[in-house]
XYZ file of C-alpha atoms in Angstrom:
163
model
C 0.003 0.233 0.155
C 1.474 3.538 -0.640
C 0.800 6.735 1.248
C 2.008 10.112 -0.069
C 2.951 12.612 3.003
C 3.270 16.253 1.839
C 4.763 17.922 4.840
C 6.842 16.818 8.208
C 3.679 17.530 9.918
C 1.884 14.725 7.580
C 4.710 12.218 8.662
C 4.428 13.088 12.406
C 0.584 12.413 12.122
C 1.020 9.110 10.451
C 3.971 7.881 12.754
C 1.926 8.851 15.887
C -0.893 6.875 14.518
C 1.369 3.893 13.846
C 2.375 4.396 17.391
C -1.059 4.457 18.852
C -1.878 1.510 16.841
C 1.206 -0.466 17.769
C 1.036 -3.903 19.803
C 3.343 -5.745 22.068
C 5.678 -7.820 20.088
C 5.608 -5.493 16.567
C 8.336 -5.363 14.522
C 8.751 -2.242 12.363
C 11.420 -2.496 9.534
C 12.299 1.571 8.138
C 14.364 1.523 5.049
C 15.068 4.802 3.260
C 18.234 6.526 2.164
C 20.404 8.449 4.709
C 18.316 11.541 5.265
C 15.054 9.599 4.362
C 12.899 10.388 7.448
C 13.587 7.171 9.676
C 14.537 8.453 12.752
C 11.658 11.027 12.451
C 9.143 8.918 11.751
C 10.304 6.791 14.781
C 10.360 9.992 16.830
C 6.666 10.019 15.612
C 5.753 6.512 16.748
C 7.234 7.096 20.156
C 4.799 9.851 20.756
C 2.119 7.678 19.781
C 3.562 5.088 22.079
C 3.620 7.762 24.785
C 7.133 7.953 25.259
C 7.620 10.890 27.745
C 9.033 13.944 25.714
C 12.451 13.967 28.378
C 13.377 10.594 26.642
C 14.493 12.034 23.388
C 14.413 9.709 20.395
C 17.537 10.054 18.552
C 19.029 7.792 15.786
C 20.994 4.717 17.456
C 23.685 4.763 14.488
C 26.626 4.549 17.129
C 25.023 2.679 19.892
C 22.954 0.500 17.795
C 20.227 0.334 20.157
C 17.965 2.593 22.261
C 15.581 1.939 24.611
C 12.416 4.049 25.830
C 9.633 3.230 27.864
C 6.135 4.578 26.967
C 2.810 2.625 26.937
C 4.882 -0.377 25.458
C 8.609 -0.150 25.549
C 10.299 1.086 22.462
C 13.443 -0.557 20.984
C 14.988 1.414 18.358
C 17.545 -0.451 16.761
C 19.931 1.221 14.003
C 21.646 -1.737 11.812
C 23.826 0.909 9.466
C 27.021 0.023 10.730
C 26.869 -3.759 11.095
C 27.647 -5.947 8.150
C 25.285 -8.733 8.350
C 23.604 -11.349 10.492
C 26.983 -12.485 12.007
C 27.352 -8.718 13.628
C 23.543 -8.908 14.773
C 24.399 -12.073 16.878
C 27.379 -10.972 17.992
C 25.882 -7.821 19.326
C 22.949 -9.740 20.921
C 20.282 -7.685 19.254
C 18.478 -10.597 17.377
C 16.695 -10.759 20.932
C 15.028 -7.513 20.323
C 13.204 -8.745 17.231
C 11.110 -10.784 19.104
C 10.241 -8.705 22.472
C 6.927 -7.898 24.265
C 7.581 -4.199 23.342
C 7.446 -2.636 19.725
C 10.855 -2.636 17.691
C 11.773 -0.331 14.990
C 14.699 -1.141 12.750
C 16.497 0.897 10.716
C 18.567 -0.433 7.816
C 16.645 -3.731 8.195
C 18.495 -5.541 5.038
C 21.397 -6.214 6.934
C 19.468 -8.662 9.351
C 19.276 -11.096 6.401
C 17.474 -14.488 7.432
C 16.655 -13.143 11.015
C 13.962 -11.230 9.773
C 10.732 -12.773 11.563
C 7.968 -13.733 9.229
C 5.567 -11.166 11.278
C 6.698 -7.546 10.620
C 5.628 -4.234 9.281
C 7.980 -3.018 6.243
C 8.394 0.476 5.527
C 10.239 2.178 2.681
C 10.327 5.977 2.507
C 10.843 7.590 -0.746
C 11.840 11.597 -0.647
C 10.039 13.734 -3.113
C 11.240 16.978 -4.824
C 10.818 18.864 -1.602
C 12.770 17.561 1.116
C 9.606 17.116 3.475
C 7.706 14.982 1.100
C 7.809 11.420 1.138
C 6.093 8.368 -0.481
C 5.793 5.678 2.206
C 5.547 1.847 1.008
C 3.950 -0.064 3.494
C 3.789 -4.111 3.574
C 2.398 -6.054 6.100
C 3.687 -9.715 6.521
C 2.347 -12.537 8.666
C -0.558 -12.510 11.430
C -2.737 -9.902 10.981
C -0.473 -7.106 9.505
C -2.207 -7.054 5.996
C -5.782 -6.192 7.659
C -3.943 -3.778 10.140
C -1.642 -1.971 7.228
C -5.549 -1.116 5.795
C -6.845 -0.114 9.098
C -3.803 2.028 9.742
C -4.198 3.971 6.459
C -7.701 4.375 6.149
C -7.767 6.014 9.967
C -4.682 8.244 8.489
C -6.742 9.347 5.594
C -9.928 9.784 7.902
C -8.002 11.913 10.368
C -6.371 14.071 7.445
C -9.813 14.857 5.891
C -11.464 15.183 9.556
C -13.824 12.284 9.062
C -14.578 10.332 12.217
């Protein structure tokens, strides 16, 4: 499914909605070029998960993983500096792929065969204006396909001011 976000505010609304709809054990894989909005979207997901403002959500590029406490724990992982599955296993990051919290992974292609069957894949593509993004969503396993449709419908209704 495809969603067009025309502004940073749209990205924040979408991420917040995704956070409010997140459930224990959710795995969200974020793909985009450098500067594509992965951390911005994760910040909005954190707000939807009721992560307090004093827990500033930042890119975990050098730490590999940041953990935040909200309605559900948020585990924000960045695999950019990792070479593949062996590095992920050596760092013990694989245990965060199946937690009772919500795990958001940037640069998920580094996970290789460690990617669980149930997941939401989100690809962000920058538009001509650096605030515009095209979002490609693909739910795998469980009820993700139905949830993606529900999230998109809710986003559109919210944008149009519909109940």
